[in-house]
mmCIF file of C-alpha atoms and ligand atoms in Angstrom:
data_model
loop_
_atom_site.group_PDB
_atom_site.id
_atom_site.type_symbol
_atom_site.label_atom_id
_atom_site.label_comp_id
_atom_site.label_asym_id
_atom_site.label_seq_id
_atom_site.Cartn_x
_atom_site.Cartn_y
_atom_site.Cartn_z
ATOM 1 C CA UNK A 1 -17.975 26.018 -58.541
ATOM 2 C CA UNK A 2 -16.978 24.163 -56.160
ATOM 3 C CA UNK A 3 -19.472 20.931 -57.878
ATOM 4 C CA UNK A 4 -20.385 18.535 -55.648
ATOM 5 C CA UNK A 5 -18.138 15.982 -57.696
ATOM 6 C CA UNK A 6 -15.203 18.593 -56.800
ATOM 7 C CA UNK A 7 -16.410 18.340 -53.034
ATOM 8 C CA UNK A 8 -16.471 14.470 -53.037
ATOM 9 C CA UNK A 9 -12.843 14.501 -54.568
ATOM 10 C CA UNK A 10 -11.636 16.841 -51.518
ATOM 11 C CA UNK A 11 -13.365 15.973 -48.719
ATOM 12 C CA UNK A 12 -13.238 11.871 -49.566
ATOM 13 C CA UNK A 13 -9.543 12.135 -50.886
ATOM 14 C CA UNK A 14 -7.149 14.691 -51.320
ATOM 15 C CA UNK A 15 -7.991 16.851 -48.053
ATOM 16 C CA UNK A 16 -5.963 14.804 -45.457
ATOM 17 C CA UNK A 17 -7.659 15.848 -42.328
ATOM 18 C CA UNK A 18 -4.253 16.693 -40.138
ATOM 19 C CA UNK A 19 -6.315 17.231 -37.101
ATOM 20 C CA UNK A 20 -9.772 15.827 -38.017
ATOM 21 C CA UNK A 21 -11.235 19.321 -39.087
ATOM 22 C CA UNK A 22 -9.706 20.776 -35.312
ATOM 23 C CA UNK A 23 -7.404 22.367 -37.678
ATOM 24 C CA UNK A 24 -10.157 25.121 -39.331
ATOM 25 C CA UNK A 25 -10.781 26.269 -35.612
ATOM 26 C CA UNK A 26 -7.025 27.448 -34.573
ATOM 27 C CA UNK A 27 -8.481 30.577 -35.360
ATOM 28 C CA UNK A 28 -10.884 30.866 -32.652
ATOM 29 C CA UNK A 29 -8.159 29.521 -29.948
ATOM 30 C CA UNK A 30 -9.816 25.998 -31.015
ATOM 31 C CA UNK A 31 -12.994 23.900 -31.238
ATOM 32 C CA UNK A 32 -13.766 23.929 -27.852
ATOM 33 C CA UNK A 33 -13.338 27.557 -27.244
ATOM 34 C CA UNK A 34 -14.928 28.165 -30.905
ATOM 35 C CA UNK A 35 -18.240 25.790 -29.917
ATOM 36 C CA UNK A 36 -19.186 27.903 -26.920
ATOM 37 C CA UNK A 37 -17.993 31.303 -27.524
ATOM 38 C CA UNK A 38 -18.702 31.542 -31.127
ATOM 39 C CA UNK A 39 -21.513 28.586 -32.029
ATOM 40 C CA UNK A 40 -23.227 28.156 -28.794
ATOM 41 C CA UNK A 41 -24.326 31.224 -28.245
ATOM 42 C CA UNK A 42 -26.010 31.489 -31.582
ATOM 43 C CA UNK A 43 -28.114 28.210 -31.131
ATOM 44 C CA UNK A 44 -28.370 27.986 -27.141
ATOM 45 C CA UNK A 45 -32.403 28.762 -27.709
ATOM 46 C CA UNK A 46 -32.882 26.038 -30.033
ATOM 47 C CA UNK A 47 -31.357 23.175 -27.988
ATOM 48 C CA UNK A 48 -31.727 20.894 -26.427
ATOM 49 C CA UNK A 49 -33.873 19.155 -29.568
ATOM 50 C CA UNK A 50 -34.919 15.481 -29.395
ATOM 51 C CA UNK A 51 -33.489 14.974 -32.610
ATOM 52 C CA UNK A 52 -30.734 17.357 -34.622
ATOM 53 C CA UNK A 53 -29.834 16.368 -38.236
ATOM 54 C CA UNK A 54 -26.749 17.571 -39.218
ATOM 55 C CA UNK A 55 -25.465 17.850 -42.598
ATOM 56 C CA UNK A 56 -22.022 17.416 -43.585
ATOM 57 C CA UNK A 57 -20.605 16.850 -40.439
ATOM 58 C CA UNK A 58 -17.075 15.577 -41.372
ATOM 59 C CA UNK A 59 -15.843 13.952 -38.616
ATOM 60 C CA UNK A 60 -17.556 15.072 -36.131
ATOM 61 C CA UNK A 61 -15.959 18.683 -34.953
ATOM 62 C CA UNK A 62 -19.299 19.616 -34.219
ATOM 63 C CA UNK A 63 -21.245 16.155 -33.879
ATOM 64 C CA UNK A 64 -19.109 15.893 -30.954
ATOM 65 C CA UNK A 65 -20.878 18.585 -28.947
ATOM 66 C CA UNK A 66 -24.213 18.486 -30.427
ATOM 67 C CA UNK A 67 -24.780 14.751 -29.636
ATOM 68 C CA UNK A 68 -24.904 15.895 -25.584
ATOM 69 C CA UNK A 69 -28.138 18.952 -26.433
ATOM 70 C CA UNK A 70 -30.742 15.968 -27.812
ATOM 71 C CA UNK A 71 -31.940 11.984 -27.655
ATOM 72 C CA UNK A 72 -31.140 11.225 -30.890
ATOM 73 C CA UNK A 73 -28.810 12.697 -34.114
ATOM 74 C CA UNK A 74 -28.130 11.757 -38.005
ATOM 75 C CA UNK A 75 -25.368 13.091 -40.086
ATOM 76 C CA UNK A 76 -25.072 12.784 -43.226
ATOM 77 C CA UNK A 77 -22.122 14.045 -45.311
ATOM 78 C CA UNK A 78 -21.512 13.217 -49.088
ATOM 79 C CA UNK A 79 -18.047 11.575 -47.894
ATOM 80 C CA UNK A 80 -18.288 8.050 -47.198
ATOM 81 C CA UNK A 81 -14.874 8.546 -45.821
ATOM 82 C CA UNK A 82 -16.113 10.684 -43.079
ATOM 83 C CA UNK A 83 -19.253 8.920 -42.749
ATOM 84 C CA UNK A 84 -16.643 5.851 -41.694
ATOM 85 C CA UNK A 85 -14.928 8.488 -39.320
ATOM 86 C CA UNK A 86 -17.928 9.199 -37.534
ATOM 87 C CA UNK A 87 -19.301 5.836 -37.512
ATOM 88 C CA UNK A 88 -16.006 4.822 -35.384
ATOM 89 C CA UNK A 89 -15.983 7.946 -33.131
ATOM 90 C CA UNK A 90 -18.974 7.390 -32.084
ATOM 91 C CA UNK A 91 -19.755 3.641 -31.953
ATOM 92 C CA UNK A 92 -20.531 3.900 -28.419
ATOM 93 C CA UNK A 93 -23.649 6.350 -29.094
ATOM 94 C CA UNK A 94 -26.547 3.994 -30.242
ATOM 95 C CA UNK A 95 -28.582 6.658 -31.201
ATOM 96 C CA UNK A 96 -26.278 8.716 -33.247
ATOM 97 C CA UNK A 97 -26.880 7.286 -36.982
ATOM 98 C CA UNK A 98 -24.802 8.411 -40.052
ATOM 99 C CA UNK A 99 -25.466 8.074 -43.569
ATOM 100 C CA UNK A 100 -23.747 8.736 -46.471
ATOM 101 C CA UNK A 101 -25.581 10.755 -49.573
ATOM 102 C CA UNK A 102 -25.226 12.359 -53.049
ATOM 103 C CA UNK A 103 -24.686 15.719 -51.652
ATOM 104 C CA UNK A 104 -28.113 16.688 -51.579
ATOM 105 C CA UNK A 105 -30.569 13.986 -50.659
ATOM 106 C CA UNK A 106 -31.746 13.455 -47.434
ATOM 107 C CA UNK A 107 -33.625 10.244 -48.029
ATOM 108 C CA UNK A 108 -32.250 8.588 -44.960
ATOM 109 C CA UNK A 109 -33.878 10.968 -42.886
ATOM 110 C CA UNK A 110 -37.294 10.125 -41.489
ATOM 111 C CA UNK A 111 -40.615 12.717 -42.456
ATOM 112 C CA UNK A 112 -41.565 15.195 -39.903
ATOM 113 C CA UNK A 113 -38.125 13.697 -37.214
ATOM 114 C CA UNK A 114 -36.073 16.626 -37.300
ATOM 115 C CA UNK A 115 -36.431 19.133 -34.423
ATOM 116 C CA UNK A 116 -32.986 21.120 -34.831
ATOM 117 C CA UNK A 117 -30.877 20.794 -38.321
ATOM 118 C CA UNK A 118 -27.381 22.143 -38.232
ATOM 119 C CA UNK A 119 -24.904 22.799 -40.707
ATOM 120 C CA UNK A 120 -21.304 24.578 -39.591
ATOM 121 C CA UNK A 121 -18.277 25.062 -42.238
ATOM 122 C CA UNK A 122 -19.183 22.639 -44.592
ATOM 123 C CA UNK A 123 -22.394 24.366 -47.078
ATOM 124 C CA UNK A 124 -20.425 27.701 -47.529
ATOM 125 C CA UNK A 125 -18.816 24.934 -50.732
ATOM 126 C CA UNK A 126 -22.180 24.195 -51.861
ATOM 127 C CA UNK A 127 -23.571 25.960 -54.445
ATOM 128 C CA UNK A 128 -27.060 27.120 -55.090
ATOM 129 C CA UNK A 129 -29.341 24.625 -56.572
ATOM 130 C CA UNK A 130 -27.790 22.311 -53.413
ATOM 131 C CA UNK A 131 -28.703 24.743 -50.546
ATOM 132 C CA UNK A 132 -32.444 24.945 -52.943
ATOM 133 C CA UNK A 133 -32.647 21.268 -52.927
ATOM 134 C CA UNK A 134 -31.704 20.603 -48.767
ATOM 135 C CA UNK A 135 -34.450 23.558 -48.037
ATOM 136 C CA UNK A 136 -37.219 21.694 -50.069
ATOM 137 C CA UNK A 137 -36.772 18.438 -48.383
ATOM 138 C CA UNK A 138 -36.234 19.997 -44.737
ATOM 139 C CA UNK A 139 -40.010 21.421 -45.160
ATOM 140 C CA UNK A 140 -41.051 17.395 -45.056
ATOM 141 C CA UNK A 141 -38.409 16.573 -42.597
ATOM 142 C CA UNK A 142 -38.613 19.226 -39.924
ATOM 143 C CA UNK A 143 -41.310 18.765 -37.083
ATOM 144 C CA UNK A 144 -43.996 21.648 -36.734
ATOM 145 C CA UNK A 145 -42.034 23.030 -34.178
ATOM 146 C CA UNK A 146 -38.475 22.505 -35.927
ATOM 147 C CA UNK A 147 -35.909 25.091 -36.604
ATOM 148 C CA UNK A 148 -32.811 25.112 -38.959
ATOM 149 C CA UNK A 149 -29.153 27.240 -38.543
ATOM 150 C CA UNK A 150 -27.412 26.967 -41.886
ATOM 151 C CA UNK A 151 -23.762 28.715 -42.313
ATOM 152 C CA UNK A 152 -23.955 29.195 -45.981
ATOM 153 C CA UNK A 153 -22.004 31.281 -48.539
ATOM 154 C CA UNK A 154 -22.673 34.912 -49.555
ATOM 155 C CA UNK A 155 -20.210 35.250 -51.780
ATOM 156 C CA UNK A 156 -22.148 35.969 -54.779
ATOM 157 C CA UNK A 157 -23.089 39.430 -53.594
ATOM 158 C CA UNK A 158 -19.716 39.895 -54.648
ATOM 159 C CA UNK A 159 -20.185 39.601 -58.264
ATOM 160 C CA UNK A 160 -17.066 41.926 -59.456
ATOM 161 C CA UNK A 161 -14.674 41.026 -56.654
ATOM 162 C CA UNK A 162 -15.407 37.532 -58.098
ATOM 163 C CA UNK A 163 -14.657 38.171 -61.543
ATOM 164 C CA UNK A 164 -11.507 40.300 -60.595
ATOM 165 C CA UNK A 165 -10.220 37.427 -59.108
ATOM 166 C CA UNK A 166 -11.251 34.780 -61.415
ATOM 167 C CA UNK A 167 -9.561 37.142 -64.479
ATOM 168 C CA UNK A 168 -6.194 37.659 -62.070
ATOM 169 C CA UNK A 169 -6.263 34.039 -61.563
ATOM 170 C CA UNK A 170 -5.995 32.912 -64.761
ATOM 171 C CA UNK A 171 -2.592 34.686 -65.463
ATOM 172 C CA UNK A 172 0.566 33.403 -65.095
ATOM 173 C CA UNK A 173 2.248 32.885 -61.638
ATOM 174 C CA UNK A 174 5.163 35.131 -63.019
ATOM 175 C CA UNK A 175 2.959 37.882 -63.740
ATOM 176 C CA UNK A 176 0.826 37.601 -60.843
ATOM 177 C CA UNK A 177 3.588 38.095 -58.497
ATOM 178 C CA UNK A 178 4.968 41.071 -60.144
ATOM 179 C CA UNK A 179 2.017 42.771 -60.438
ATOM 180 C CA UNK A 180 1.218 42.133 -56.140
ATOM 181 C CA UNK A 181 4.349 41.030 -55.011
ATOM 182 C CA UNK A 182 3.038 41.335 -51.150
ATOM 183 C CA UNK A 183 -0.018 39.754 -51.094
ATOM 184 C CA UNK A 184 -2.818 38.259 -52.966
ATOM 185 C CA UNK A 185 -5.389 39.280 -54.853
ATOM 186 C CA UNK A 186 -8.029 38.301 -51.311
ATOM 187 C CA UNK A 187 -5.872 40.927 -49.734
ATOM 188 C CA UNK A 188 -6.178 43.832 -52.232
ATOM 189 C CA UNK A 189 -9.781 42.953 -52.737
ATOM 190 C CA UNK A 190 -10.458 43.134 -49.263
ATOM 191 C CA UNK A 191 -12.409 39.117 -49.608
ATOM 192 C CA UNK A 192 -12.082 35.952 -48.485
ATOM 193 C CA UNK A 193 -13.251 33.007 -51.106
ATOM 194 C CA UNK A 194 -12.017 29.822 -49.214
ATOM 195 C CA UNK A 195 -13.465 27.504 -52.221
ATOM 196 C CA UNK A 196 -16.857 29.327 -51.215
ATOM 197 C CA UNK A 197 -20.034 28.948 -53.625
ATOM 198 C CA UNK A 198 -19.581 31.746 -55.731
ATOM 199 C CA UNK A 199 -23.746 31.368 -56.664
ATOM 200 C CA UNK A 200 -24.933 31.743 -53.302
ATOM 201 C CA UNK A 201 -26.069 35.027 -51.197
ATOM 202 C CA UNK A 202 -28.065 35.615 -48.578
ATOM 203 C CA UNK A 203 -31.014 36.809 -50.350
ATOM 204 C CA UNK A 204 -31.295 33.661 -52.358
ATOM 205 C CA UNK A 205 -31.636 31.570 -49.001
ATOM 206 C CA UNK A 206 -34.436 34.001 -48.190
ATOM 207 C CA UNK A 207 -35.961 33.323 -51.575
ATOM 208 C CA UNK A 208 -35.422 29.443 -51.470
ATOM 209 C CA UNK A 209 -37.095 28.650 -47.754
ATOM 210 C CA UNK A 210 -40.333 31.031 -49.274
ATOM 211 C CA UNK A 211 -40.085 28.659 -52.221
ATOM 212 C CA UNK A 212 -40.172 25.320 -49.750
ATOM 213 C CA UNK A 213 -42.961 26.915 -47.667
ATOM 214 C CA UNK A 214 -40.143 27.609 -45.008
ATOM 215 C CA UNK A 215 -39.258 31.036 -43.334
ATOM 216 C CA UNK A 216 -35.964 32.157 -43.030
ATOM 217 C CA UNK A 217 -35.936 34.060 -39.741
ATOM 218 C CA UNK A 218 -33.135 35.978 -38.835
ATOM 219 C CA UNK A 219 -29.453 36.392 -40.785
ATOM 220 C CA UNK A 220 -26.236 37.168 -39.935
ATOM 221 C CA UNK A 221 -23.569 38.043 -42.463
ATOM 222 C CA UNK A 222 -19.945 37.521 -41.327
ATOM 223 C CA UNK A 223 -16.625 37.956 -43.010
ATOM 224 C CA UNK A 224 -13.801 34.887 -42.783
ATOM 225 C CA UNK A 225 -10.726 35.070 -42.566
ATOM 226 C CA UNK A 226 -8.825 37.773 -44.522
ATOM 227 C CA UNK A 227 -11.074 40.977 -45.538
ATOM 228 C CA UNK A 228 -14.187 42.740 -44.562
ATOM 229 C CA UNK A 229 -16.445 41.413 -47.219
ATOM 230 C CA UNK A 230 -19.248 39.396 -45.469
ATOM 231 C CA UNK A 231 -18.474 36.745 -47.788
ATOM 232 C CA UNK A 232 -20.771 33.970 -45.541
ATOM 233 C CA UNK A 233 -24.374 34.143 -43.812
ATOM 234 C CA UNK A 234 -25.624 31.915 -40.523
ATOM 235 C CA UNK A 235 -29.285 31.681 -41.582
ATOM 236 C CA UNK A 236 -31.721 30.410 -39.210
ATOM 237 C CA UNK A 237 -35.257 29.085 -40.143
ATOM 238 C CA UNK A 238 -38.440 27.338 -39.327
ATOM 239 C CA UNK A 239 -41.817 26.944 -40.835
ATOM 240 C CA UNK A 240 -44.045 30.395 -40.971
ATOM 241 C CA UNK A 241 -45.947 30.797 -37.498
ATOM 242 C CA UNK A 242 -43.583 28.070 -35.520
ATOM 243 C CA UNK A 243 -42.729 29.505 -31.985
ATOM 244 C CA UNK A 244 -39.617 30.787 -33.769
ATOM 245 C CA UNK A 245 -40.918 32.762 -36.430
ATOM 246 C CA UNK A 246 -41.043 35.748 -34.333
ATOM 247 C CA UNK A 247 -38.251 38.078 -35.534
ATOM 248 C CA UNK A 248 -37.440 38.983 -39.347
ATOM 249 C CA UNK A 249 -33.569 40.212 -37.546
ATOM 250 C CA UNK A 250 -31.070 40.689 -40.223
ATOM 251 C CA UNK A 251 -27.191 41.949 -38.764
ATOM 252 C CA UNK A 252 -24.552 42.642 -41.147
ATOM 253 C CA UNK A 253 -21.498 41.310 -38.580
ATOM 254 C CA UNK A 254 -17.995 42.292 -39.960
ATOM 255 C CA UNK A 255 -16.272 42.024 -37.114
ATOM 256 C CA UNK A 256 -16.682 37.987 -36.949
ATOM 257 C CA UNK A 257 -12.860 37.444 -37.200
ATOM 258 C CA UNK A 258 -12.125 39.978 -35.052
ATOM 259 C CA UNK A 259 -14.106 37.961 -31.979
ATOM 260 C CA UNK A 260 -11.562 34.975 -32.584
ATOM 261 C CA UNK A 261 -9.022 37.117 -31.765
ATOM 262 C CA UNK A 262 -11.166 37.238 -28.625
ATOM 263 C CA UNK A 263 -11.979 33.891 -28.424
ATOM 264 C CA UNK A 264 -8.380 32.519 -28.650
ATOM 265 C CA UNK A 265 -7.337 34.715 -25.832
ATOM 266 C CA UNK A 266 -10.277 33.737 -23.337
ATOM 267 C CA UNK A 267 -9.679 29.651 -24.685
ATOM 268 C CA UNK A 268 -6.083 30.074 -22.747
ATOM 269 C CA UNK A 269 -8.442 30.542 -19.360
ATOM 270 C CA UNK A 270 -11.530 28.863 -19.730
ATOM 271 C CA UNK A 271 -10.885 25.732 -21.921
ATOM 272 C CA UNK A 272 -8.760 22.867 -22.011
HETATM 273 C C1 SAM B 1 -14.838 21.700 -44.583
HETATM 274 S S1 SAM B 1 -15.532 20.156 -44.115
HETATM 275 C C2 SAM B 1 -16.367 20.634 -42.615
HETATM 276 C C3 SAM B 1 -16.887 19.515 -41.800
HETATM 277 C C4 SAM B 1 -17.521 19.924 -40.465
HETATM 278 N N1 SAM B 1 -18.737 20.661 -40.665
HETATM 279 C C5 SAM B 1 -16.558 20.727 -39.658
HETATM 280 O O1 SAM B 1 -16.816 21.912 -39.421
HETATM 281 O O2 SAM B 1 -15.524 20.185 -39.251
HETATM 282 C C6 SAM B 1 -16.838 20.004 -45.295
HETATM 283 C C7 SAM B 1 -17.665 18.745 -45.174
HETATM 284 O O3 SAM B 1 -18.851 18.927 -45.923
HETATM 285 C C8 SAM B 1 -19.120 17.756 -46.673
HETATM 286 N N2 SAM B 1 -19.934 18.189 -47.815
HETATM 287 C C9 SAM B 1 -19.586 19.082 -48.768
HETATM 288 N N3 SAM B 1 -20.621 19.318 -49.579
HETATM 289 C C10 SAM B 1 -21.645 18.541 -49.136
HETATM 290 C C11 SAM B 1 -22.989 18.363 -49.557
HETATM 291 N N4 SAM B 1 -23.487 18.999 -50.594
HETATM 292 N N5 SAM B 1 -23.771 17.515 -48.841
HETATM 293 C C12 SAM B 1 -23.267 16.824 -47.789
HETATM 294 N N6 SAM B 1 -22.002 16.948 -47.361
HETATM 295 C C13 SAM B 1 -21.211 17.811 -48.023
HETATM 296 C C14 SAM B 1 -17.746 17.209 -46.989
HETATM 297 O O4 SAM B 1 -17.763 15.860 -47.327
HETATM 298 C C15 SAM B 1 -17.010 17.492 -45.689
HETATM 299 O O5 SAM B 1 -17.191 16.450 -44.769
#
């Protein structure tokens, strides 16, 4: 869980967008200050690309920025919805293309096109076999030279945390609050779920771009939100030998929230 029918029914209908997706970066003092303090500086090396796919852009928090570091872009997102949204935003860039999918094909995308593929707060909801299937077609779609940043879940190193909380769930709301009146479960546990994969870790990413005949070359585990449990990993990849492939770096980064704290103060002198 989450299934990618239980993404389409969010994302395409009962998530109501109050500030376009702006709203998920209030904690970094927002987008702007949260694209180049926090996502900039972990992808400055790979741009600018001729072309960047992104997947499951939404409506465009990112897109936005990207669009400026290459020639040409694709999105595609399993919400037609935001597929529409994007479409509009950015009718005035001919060579920004979005298409809509099934949450895991990229069909639309041309062989051997993509130089830079980027995916930012959107695949930490998909589960395994998605993240397996994206990496297998990217091996086609990337150029020889092409290099990949995925923000994925990690959650399922958590195995017990998960089944605490999937056990504490399932009681009453009664109960539940008597037993931690002043705070939830994610506090107690020390985690973060956010409607995160609960099949996906770090290690499987590894195992999945050695499967596609891709390299996964350097990983950063963060925590989210509440607790210190690096419940997410920023991935980066290429094919084995590319100019990339030059590190195997691996950082376990708890103190990811923490920097928004940062962030948020420096975005009230350096952004708009
Ligand atoms: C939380 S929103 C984030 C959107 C954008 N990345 C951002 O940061 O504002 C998640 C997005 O991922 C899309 N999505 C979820 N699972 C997907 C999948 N398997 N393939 C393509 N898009 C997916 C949803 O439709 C939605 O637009």
């Amino acid at each position: 869980m989450p299934t990618l029918a239980q993404n389409l029914k969010m994302w395409d209908g009962q998530y109501l967008w109050p500030h376009e997706g702006d709203e998920w970066s209030a904690q970094f003092g927002g987008t702007e200050a949260m694209w180049w303090f926090a996502l900039y500086p972990r992808i400055h090396r790979f741009l600018p690309a001729p072309t960047i796919l992104e997947i499951a852009p939404g409506r465009g928090r990112w897109t936005q920025f990207l669009k400026s570091h290459c020639q040409s872009m694709i999105g595609v997102d399993i919400s037609e919805k935001c597929i529409e949204y994007c479409r509009t935003r950015f009718a005035t860039e001919t060579n920004l293309k979005f298409h809509v999918n099934d949450g895991s094909s990229l069909a639309a995308v041309p062989d051997s096109s993509v130089d830079f593929v980027f995916s930012f707060d959107s695949l930490v909801h998909a589960e395994r076999e998605v993240i397996e299937a994206y990496l297998v077609q990217l091996e086609r779609k990337l150029t020889p030279n092409g290099v990949g940043f995925f923000h994925h879940s990690n959650l399922g190193a958590y195995p017990g945390r998960v089944a605490i909380m999937r056990h504490y769930r399932r009681l009453p709301l009664a109960i539940r609050r008597r037993v931690l009146p002043q705070g939830g479960i994610e506090s107690v546990l020390s985690i973060h779920t956010g409607w995160r994969a609960t099949s996906m870790t770090a290690a499987l990413f590894r195992q999945y771009c050695q499967q596609a005949g891709l390299k996964c070359i350097s990983q950063e585990l963060i925590n989210w939100t509440r607790g210190r449990c690096l419940v997410d990993s920023i991935s980066i990849f290429s094919r084995p030998n590319s100019p990339w492939d030059t590190k195997d770096a691996y950082l376990r980064n708890g103190e990811f929230v923490d920097v928004g704290r940062l962030t948020s103060r420096l975005a009230q002198l350096y952004c708009r």
